[in-house]
Amino acid sequence: MKYFDKLRAASLRNASLLCVGLDPDPERLPPCLQGRKNGQLLFNRAIVEATKDSVCAYKLNFAFYEASRLAGLAAIIETLGAIPPEIPVIADAKRGDIGNTAAMYARAVYETLKFDCVTVNPYMGGDTLEPFMAYEEKGLYILCLTSNPGAADFQLPQDLYLRVAERCQEWNTRGNCGLVVGATHPGQMRAIRAAAPGLPFLVPGVGAQGGSVKDVAQGCLMKGPYAPGFLINASRSIIYASGGNDFAEAAAREAEKLRQEIQQAVE
Amino acid sequence: MKYFDKLRAASLRNASLLCVGLDPDPERLPPCLQGRKNGQLLFNRAIVEATKDSVCAYKLNFAFYEASRLAGLAAIIETLGAIPPEIPVIADAKRGDIGNTAAMYARAVYETLKFDCVTVNPYMGGDTLEPFMAYEEKGLYILCLTSNPGAADFQLPQDLYLRVAERCQEWNTRGNCGLVVGATHPGQMRAIRAAAPGLPFLVPGVGAQGGSVKDVAQGCLMKGPYAPGFLINASRSIIYASGGNDFAEAAAREAEKLRQEIQQAVE
C-alpha cells in the first residue's frame, strides 16, 4: 500500500491527524527509566501503548538515537517493532546527498529499517530527492518552510520556500511527496498550499514551539483524496507532558486532547 | 587542538591537500571481502593503511554505513579506531535540524563518535548550525555549492550559494567553519572565495564527477594561516581504483598520484 493511502487509512481509523514524535532525550527520561540500558526503547514502548489510538502516525527523529550509538540504533529498530503495523512511521532524518549516496540513504531508511516515510532536505536539488521518490510505495516530506527562527535566513528571503514548493509539486509524478511546513508561519501557509496543491503537509511547530492548530487547519487544507492534506506533529509537549513516572498516562491525555483539538479545527 | 590546526598539521606533515572518502558500498567490495560480515571495516582498514601517508584527512559518508544497520555503525566506530589519531576525520552526514535536535546530532558526531569535523546543511538557517559551531575545538563544513547537477535547482538561482557563503562568513566568530564547494563549478569559485575570505573549502567533485584540480587550486586559494584554504575529497576514484583484490595497492597509487597533482597545481 502506498504511504499516503496507509496514512489516510490510519487517519480515518483513529479520526486523527496527529503524529507523535518519539524523540526521547536520554537525559529527560523519567526517574524509573533513568540509567536503564534500554531506557529509550522502554520509554517509546510505553508512549506508543498509551497513544496508539489517538494518532495517525509516529515520527522518530534520528538525532535522539545517534548519541547512544549501537544502543540507539537498536532502540530505533525495536521501537519500530512495537508500533502497530497499520500505523505509518516517519523517519525524521532530513537527508540530502548526491545521487549514489542518496540511494544508499533511501535503501537504509526504507528497506533496511523499513520506515514508511522519511523527511529530506531540498538544498542539493531534485537529483538528490529522486532516489527517495523512486520508491513509489514509500513517502517523503521535503523541507519547505521550517518552524525554527532560522527559516528567516534562507527559506523566506527571495521566497525560496515557494520555489521549493513549486518544484516539488512538479517533481511529484509518483504521488508520494509531501512538504514540511512549520505551524509557526501562518502567513505563508496559504501561499505554499497554492504553490503545491497536490502535496500533503507534515506540520511541526504546534505545542512547544507555539504554532496554532486553528491556523494550520485553515491554511493547510487540501482537496482531493488526501484531504484534509496535513498531519500535525507534536513531540515534546506530549512525551514530556509529565516528567514523572506517570509520563505515559500524561502523554495519553495530551495526545487525545490535541487529537480532539485538531479534529474540531478541521470541522 | 582546533580542527583547522589539526588539519593544517596533517597537511604539512604529508605535504597533502587530499581527503580520501571512506565510502564502501557493500555491493562493491572486492571479491576477497564479499560476504564477509565486517567487510566494510576490513576494506577501510586496508585503504587507510595504504593511503595514510598521502592524505591530510579522511571523510566517512554515513549513508554507506546506515544500510548495514548495527554492523555499519560498528564499522564507523572501528574505522575511526584504525585511523592514525593525528589525521583528522570528517563525518559527512550533512546534518541540519532545529536547535535542540541539532544539539543532539552535534553531541553524537563530536562527543559520542569523536569525529573532528562534520558536514552540515544550511537550509534551516543559522540557529541550526550554532549547536555545531559551539564546539570550538571541532570543525564544520556548511554546504554552499554542491558538485551535483541539482545545484542548479535552488543553490544557483538568485545566487543563494553566495548568500550562504556571506552569512557563514559572518557567523564564523569562532573560526571553526568552512564551506563545501564542488569542483564542478569553476566559474563560481572565485565569487565564493570573495564572499567568504575566511572560510576554508572542502571540495568534492574531482575524480568520478569530473572537476579539475587546476580550477580548484586557482579558484579556492585563500590567504592567512589556513592557506591554501582548501582540501580536495576523492572517494570512488581512489577506493575503487581497482575492483579486484589489489584494491589497496591501486588506492595507494591513485591517492599518491592525486596528492602530487594537487601539490603541483598549488605551486
XYZ file of C-alpha atoms in Angstrom:
534
model
C 0.000 0.000 0.000
C 1.259 3.483 -0.827
C 2.363 5.629 2.086
C -0.345 8.271 1.713
C -3.026 5.575 1.471
C -1.706 3.907 4.593
C -1.663 7.286 6.326
C -5.234 8.041 5.246
C -6.444 4.649 6.477
C -4.766 5.175 9.860
C -6.157 8.686 10.000
C -9.722 7.532 9.323
C -9.444 4.613 11.752
C -8.474 6.822 14.699
C -10.191 10.017 13.495
C -6.804 11.619 13.919
C -4.421 13.964 12.142
C -1.904 13.747 14.947
C 1.625 12.413 14.584
C 3.537 11.848 17.807
C 7.285 12.361 17.690
C 9.176 9.656 19.544
C 12.223 11.761 20.368
C 13.418 10.592 23.769
C 16.340 12.614 25.066
C 18.308 10.147 27.226
C 18.711 12.908 29.818
C 14.981 13.577 30.076
C 13.794 10.055 30.739
C 11.503 9.674 33.771
C 13.088 8.576 37.070
C 12.003 4.947 36.655
C 13.885 4.696 33.350
C 16.966 6.773 34.163
C 20.171 4.820 33.706
C 18.367 1.815 32.228
C 20.354 0.422 29.332
C 17.310 0.287 27.028
C 15.615 3.308 28.570
C 14.739 4.928 25.248
C 13.067 1.769 23.995
C 11.090 1.236 27.214
C 10.040 4.892 27.078
C 8.905 4.606 23.466
C 7.032 1.370 24.072
C 5.069 2.968 26.902
C 4.326 6.106 24.832
C 3.172 4.021 21.862
C 0.963 1.818 24.033
C -0.575 4.931 25.601
C -1.134 6.948 22.425
C -1.728 4.422 19.639
C -5.479 5.045 19.496
C -5.022 8.815 19.200
C -2.512 9.064 16.357
C -2.368 8.590 12.592
C 1.440 8.252 12.510
C 4.605 8.218 14.560
C 7.823 10.053 13.741
C 11.294 9.180 15.000
C 13.977 11.833 14.867
C 17.275 10.028 14.360
C 19.247 12.655 16.280
C 17.895 11.407 19.569
C 19.179 7.908 18.893
C 22.553 8.569 17.293
C 24.015 9.918 20.503
C 23.513 6.469 22.020
C 25.425 4.700 19.242
C 24.588 0.996 18.988
C 22.014 1.110 21.770
C 20.285 3.968 19.975
C 20.106 2.151 16.671
C 18.782 -0.908 18.472
C 16.169 1.342 20.095
C 15.028 2.554 16.652
C 14.745 -0.978 15.337
C 12.889 -2.304 18.360
C 10.628 0.746 18.586
C 9.517 0.065 15.022
C 8.654 -3.452 16.138
C 6.478 -2.073 18.943
C 4.352 0.152 16.691
C 1.188 -1.486 15.320
C 1.891 -2.302 11.663
C -1.135 -0.365 10.403
C 0.246 2.918 11.772
C 2.779 4.507 9.386
C 6.151 5.571 10.764
C 8.177 8.517 9.517
C 11.976 8.663 9.758
C 12.785 12.266 10.599
C 16.294 12.189 9.247
C 16.305 15.274 6.970
C 18.537 13.504 4.490
C 20.019 15.079 1.395
C 23.057 13.964 -0.571
C 24.238 13.329 -4.138
C 22.574 10.591 -6.167
C 24.608 7.483 -5.369
C 24.713 8.455 -1.702
C 21.027 9.388 -1.540
C 20.274 5.941 -2.959
C 22.157 4.394 -0.039
C 20.224 6.517 2.445
C 16.933 5.605 0.782
C 17.802 1.949 0.987
C 18.811 2.269 4.634
C 15.638 4.002 5.717
C 13.067 2.258 3.504
C 14.478 -1.237 3.060
C 16.811 -1.952 5.937
C 14.919 -0.099 8.654
C 11.518 -0.431 6.909
C 10.196 3.057 7.584
C 7.147 4.124 5.586
C 8.327 7.651 5.013
C 11.288 9.985 5.510
C 11.984 13.714 5.752
C 14.501 15.095 3.247
C 16.295 18.389 2.668
C 15.899 20.056 -0.758
C 19.040 22.235 -0.718
C 21.007 19.927 -3.024
C 18.224 19.759 -5.635
C 15.953 17.355 -7.452
C 18.525 14.711 -8.308
C 19.141 14.209 -4.589
C 15.415 13.639 -3.958
C 14.829 11.316 -6.902
C 16.301 8.174 -5.239
C 13.696 8.592 -2.477
C 10.837 9.337 -4.875
C 11.760 6.197 -6.820
C 10.293 4.101 -4.006
C 6.702 4.549 -5.144
C 5.164 2.733 -2.182
C 7.081 4.890 0.284
C 6.664 8.570 1.119
C 8.874 11.595 1.624
C 8.291 15.017 3.134
C 10.596 17.682 1.734
C 11.604 20.578 3.991
C 9.889 23.701 2.690
C 9.342 26.281 5.448
C 10.537 25.053 8.812
C 9.264 26.058 12.231
C 12.505 27.463 13.664
C 13.682 31.122 13.663
C 16.434 30.247 11.152
C 13.769 29.837 8.457
C 14.245 33.595 8.055
C 17.889 33.164 6.979
C 17.489 31.417 3.602
C 13.967 29.990 3.236
C 11.992 33.223 3.442
C 14.317 35.589 1.501
C 13.587 35.630 -2.243
C 10.659 33.304 -1.468
C 12.933 30.271 -1.654
C 10.306 28.253 0.242
C 7.772 28.941 -2.517
C 10.211 27.903 -5.246
C 10.835 24.699 -3.309
C 7.061 24.126 -3.085
C 6.593 24.750 -6.821
C 9.427 22.480 -7.926
C 8.347 19.682 -5.586
C 4.815 19.931 -6.965
C 6.322 19.401 -10.464
C 8.608 16.581 -9.356
C 5.815 14.666 -7.597
C 4.937 12.482 -10.600
C 4.525 9.373 -8.451
C 2.266 10.969 -5.860
C 4.470 10.151 -2.905
C 5.801 13.587 -1.919
C 4.719 15.988 0.775
C 6.179 19.146 2.327
C 7.308 20.109 5.810
C 5.575 23.386 6.677
C 6.019 24.807 10.178
C 2.962 25.843 12.152
C 4.837 28.977 13.160
C 4.276 30.555 9.714
C 0.506 31.072 9.401
C 1.010 33.965 6.982
C 2.813 31.787 4.433
C 0.724 28.599 4.574
C -1.884 29.572 2.007
C 0.784 30.594 -0.473
C 2.509 27.242 -0.058
C -0.819 25.430 -0.427
C -1.479 27.391 -3.641
C 2.001 26.633 -4.989
C 1.732 22.937 -4.156
C -1.949 21.950 -4.294
C -1.063 18.264 -4.618
C 1.320 17.893 -1.701
C 0.177 16.927 1.790
C 1.937 18.751 4.619
C 3.729 17.489 7.683
C 3.363 20.310 10.195
C 5.714 20.644 13.162
C 5.780 23.633 15.469
C 2.490 23.211 17.340
C 2.995 22.727 21.062
C 6.461 23.509 22.438
C 7.185 25.874 19.529
C 3.937 27.813 19.785
C 2.107 27.328 16.465
C -1.696 27.354 16.400
C -3.825 24.350 15.423
C -6.516 26.661 14.069
C -4.096 28.443 11.739
C -2.876 25.090 10.426
C -6.392 23.791 9.817
C -7.257 26.953 7.883
C -4.022 27.369 5.956
C -3.061 23.805 5.042
C -6.413 22.404 3.864
C -6.178 20.458 0.635
C -8.799 18.986 -1.684
C -8.770 15.541 -3.278
C -8.292 12.034 -1.960
C -5.748 13.036 0.663
C -7.886 15.826 2.158
C -7.568 17.489 4.608
C -3.981 17.204 3.448
C -1.925 17.634 6.563
C -0.852 15.961 9.754
C 0.399 17.802 12.806
C 3.428 16.542 14.657
C 3.944 17.107 18.360
C 6.851 15.658 20.288
C 7.956 17.375 23.466
C 4.508 18.647 24.500
C 3.276 15.057 24.545
C 6.167 12.827 25.529
C 7.250 15.163 28.329
C 3.724 16.156 29.410
C 4.822 14.774 32.757
C 8.440 14.479 33.809
C 7.485 11.816 36.335
C 6.810 8.111 36.224
C 3.250 8.833 35.070
C 4.678 10.020 31.712
C 2.642 7.529 29.672
C -0.716 8.446 31.191
C 0.127 12.141 30.786
C 1.146 11.556 27.154
C -2.122 9.715 26.506
C -4.109 12.656 27.886
C -2.157 15.276 25.933
C -2.286 13.284 22.699
C -6.033 12.746 22.990
C -6.557 16.433 23.810
C -4.544 17.552 20.793
C -6.232 14.969 18.554
C -9.629 16.381 19.513
C -8.463 19.968 19.118
C -7.248 19.249 15.573
C -10.469 17.414 14.628
C -12.561 20.310 15.884
C -10.445 22.805 13.987
C -10.896 20.851 10.747
C -14.661 20.592 11.177
C 43.755 21.339 19.211
C 41.289 23.140 16.953
C 40.132 21.229 13.898
C 41.692 23.567 11.335
C 45.018 23.486 13.207
C 44.953 19.705 13.288
C 44.128 19.686 9.579
C 46.977 22.093 8.804
C 49.433 19.992 10.796
C 48.390 16.826 8.969
C 48.532 18.668 5.682
C 52.086 19.909 6.294
C 53.237 16.524 7.582
C 52.185 14.673 4.430
C 52.503 17.625 2.023
C 48.922 16.842 1.108
C 45.619 18.574 0.482
C 43.879 15.284 -0.250
C 40.991 13.869 1.738
C 40.022 10.290 0.954
C 36.367 9.378 1.297
C 35.865 6.042 3.011
C 32.509 5.263 1.405
C 32.459 1.496 0.898
C 29.334 0.336 -0.905
C 28.741 -3.201 0.474
C 27.962 -4.322 -3.086
C 31.234 -3.033 -4.492
C 33.623 -4.715 -2.086
C 36.437 -6.673 -3.737
C 35.976 -10.437 -4.166
C 38.086 -11.290 -1.133
C 35.777 -9.236 1.132
C 32.408 -10.058 -0.432
C 30.006 -11.566 2.045
C 32.368 -11.003 4.987
C 30.413 -9.797 7.996
C 32.825 -6.941 8.685
C 33.706 -6.378 5.038
C 33.352 -2.599 5.178
C 35.685 -2.358 8.153
C 38.305 -4.644 6.581
C 38.069 -2.626 3.366
C 38.506 0.671 5.223
C 41.423 -0.623 7.275
C 43.243 -1.678 4.126
C 42.516 1.653 2.392
C 43.692 3.639 5.422
C 46.871 1.577 5.755
C 47.589 2.096 2.047
C 46.837 5.831 1.845
C 47.681 7.280 5.250
C 50.919 8.890 4.080
C 49.196 10.605 1.149
C 46.262 12.282 2.857
C 45.553 15.208 5.177
C 42.130 13.880 6.242
C 39.586 11.112 5.852
C 35.868 11.541 5.350
C 33.193 8.968 6.124
C 29.809 9.346 4.456
C 27.262 7.921 6.878
C 24.941 6.793 4.069
C 27.231 3.919 3.201
C 27.060 2.569 6.740
C 23.413 3.101 7.650
C 22.235 0.483 5.173
C 24.141 -2.110 7.208
C 22.412 -1.161 10.464
C 24.326 -2.254 13.563
C 27.218 -3.705 11.556
C 27.520 -0.381 9.723
C 27.651 1.665 12.880
C 30.225 -0.733 14.291
C 32.218 -0.281 11.073
C 32.204 3.518 11.564
C 33.371 3.212 15.146
C 36.103 0.694 14.369
C 37.252 2.541 11.255
C 37.812 5.620 13.427
C 39.980 3.445 15.645
C 42.074 2.387 12.655
C 42.876 5.940 11.511
C 46.082 7.424 12.971
C 44.993 9.925 15.635
C 46.928 12.796 14.055
C 44.828 12.605 10.876
C 41.505 14.466 11.228
C 38.311 12.655 10.300
C 35.237 14.308 8.842
C 31.715 12.927 9.323
C 29.955 13.519 6.023
C 26.472 13.464 7.451
C 25.007 16.698 6.009
C 23.043 17.286 9.173
C 20.559 20.077 9.679
C 17.747 20.276 12.206
C 16.188 22.607 14.781
C 18.209 23.691 17.781
C 17.516 21.030 20.395
C 17.811 18.317 17.755
C 20.938 19.777 16.178
C 22.488 19.740 19.631
C 21.814 16.009 19.826
C 23.385 15.470 16.410
C 26.412 17.543 17.386
C 26.842 15.524 20.534
C 26.513 12.256 18.615
C 29.089 13.128 15.997
C 31.605 15.096 18.080
C 31.362 13.504 21.523
C 29.994 10.002 21.112
C 31.663 9.129 17.821
C 34.576 11.582 18.331
C 34.787 12.939 14.793
C 36.865 16.067 14.322
C 34.511 17.700 11.858
C 31.099 17.310 10.232
C 29.283 18.480 7.103
C 26.028 20.353 7.684
C 23.166 21.666 5.554
C 22.328 25.389 5.797
C 18.713 25.263 4.549
C 17.215 25.565 8.037
C 19.334 28.597 8.953
C 21.871 29.830 11.449
C 20.202 28.595 14.615
C 20.516 25.037 13.282
C 24.272 25.484 12.729
C 25.002 27.150 16.057
C 25.000 23.927 18.142
C 27.799 22.639 15.888
C 29.739 25.911 15.921
C 29.538 25.901 19.709
C 32.123 23.111 19.779
C 35.086 25.442 19.287
C 37.670 22.667 19.034
C 35.667 20.886 16.339
C 35.011 21.891 12.743
C 32.050 22.048 10.373
C 31.764 22.438 6.611
C 28.496 24.011 5.528
C 27.059 23.035 2.134
C 27.366 26.015 -0.178
C 27.555 24.988 -3.833
C 27.494 21.242 -4.257
C 29.011 19.212 -7.091
C 25.828 17.539 -8.365
C 23.545 18.726 -11.210
C 20.795 19.564 -8.690
C 22.879 22.531 -7.502
C 21.129 24.327 -10.357
C 17.698 23.870 -8.753
C 17.976 26.075 -5.670
C 21.637 26.920 -4.947
C 22.448 28.783 -8.153
C 19.148 30.678 -8.728
C 19.089 34.083 -7.014
C 22.705 33.384 -6.008
C 21.557 31.501 -2.924
C 25.009 29.904 -2.683
C 26.601 33.344 -2.355
C 24.172 34.401 0.350
C 25.005 31.180 2.195
C 28.721 31.979 1.838
C 28.239 35.550 3.097
C 26.150 34.573 6.105
C 28.521 31.751 7.087
C 31.428 34.185 6.883
C 29.534 36.399 9.388
C 28.564 33.508 11.652
C 32.121 32.140 11.838
C 33.062 34.012 15.011
C 34.882 31.012 16.465
C 36.949 30.249 13.387
C 35.745 26.678 13.010
C 33.565 26.892 9.885
C 34.303 26.006 6.288
C 32.225 25.590 3.124
C 31.526 22.694 0.775
C 32.231 23.944 -2.754
C 32.013 21.474 -5.618
C 34.898 21.255 -8.086
C 32.320 21.138 -10.876
C 31.662 24.901 -10.587
C 34.930 26.612 -11.577
C 33.041 29.727 -12.696
C 31.598 30.355 -9.229
C 34.601 29.527 -7.029
C 36.201 32.960 -7.046
C 32.922 34.637 -6.157
C 32.510 32.279 -3.206
C 36.105 32.900 -2.133
C 35.456 36.655 -2.287
C 32.223 36.331 -0.296
C 33.845 34.131 2.343
C 37.546 35.019 2.531
C 37.898 33.427 5.967
C 36.354 30.037 5.285
C 38.401 27.044 4.119
C 36.717 24.880 1.483
C 36.061 21.161 1.350
C 35.965 20.386 -2.356
C 34.235 17.267 -3.683
C 33.654 16.590 -7.368
C 37.187 15.914 -8.575
C 37.592 12.421 -9.954
C 34.396 10.457 -10.628
C 32.408 13.685 -11.000
C 34.817 15.365 -13.413
C 36.019 18.542 -11.689
C 39.525 19.835 -12.404
C 42.285 20.074 -9.794
C 43.764 23.086 -11.566
C 40.496 25.012 -11.434
C 40.211 24.287 -7.724
C 43.767 25.384 -6.997
C 43.172 28.645 -8.850
C 39.665 29.392 -7.602
C 39.761 28.327 -3.963
C 43.096 29.811 -2.833
C 42.904 31.629 0.473
C 45.368 33.797 2.376
C 46.170 33.641 6.082
C 47.139 30.869 8.480
C 44.948 28.279 6.800
C 46.287 28.903 3.300
C 45.922 27.455 0.732
C 42.471 27.139 2.231
C 41.046 24.011 0.716
C 41.198 20.260 0.711
C 40.024 18.081 -2.125
C 37.987 14.996 -1.419
C 38.027 11.963 -3.673
C 36.186 8.773 -2.874
C 35.230 6.448 -5.705
C 38.187 7.266 -7.957
C 40.510 6.087 -5.200
C 38.759 3.361 -3.252
C 37.535 1.653 -6.442
C 40.675 2.311 -8.496
C 40.743 -1.464 -8.819
C 37.711 -3.651 -8.362
C 39.944 -6.604 -7.606
C 41.763 -7.876 -4.561
C 44.580 -5.426 -5.273
C 42.227 -2.562 -4.303
C 44.527 -1.258 -1.567
C 47.622 -1.043 -3.754
C 45.587 0.605 -6.503
C 44.128 3.072 -3.981
C 47.631 3.891 -2.745
C 48.776 4.647 -6.302
C 45.730 6.794 -7.138
C 45.884 8.689 -3.851
C 49.577 9.432 -4.270
C 49.022 10.498 -7.876
C 46.215 12.860 -6.911
C 48.194 14.184 -3.929
C 51.052 15.109 -6.271
C 48.716 16.588 -8.854
C 47.160 18.867 -6.229
C 50.542 19.918 -4.826
C 51.796 20.794 -8.308
C 48.653 22.780 -9.050
C 49.091 24.805 -5.855
C 52.750 25.558 -6.573
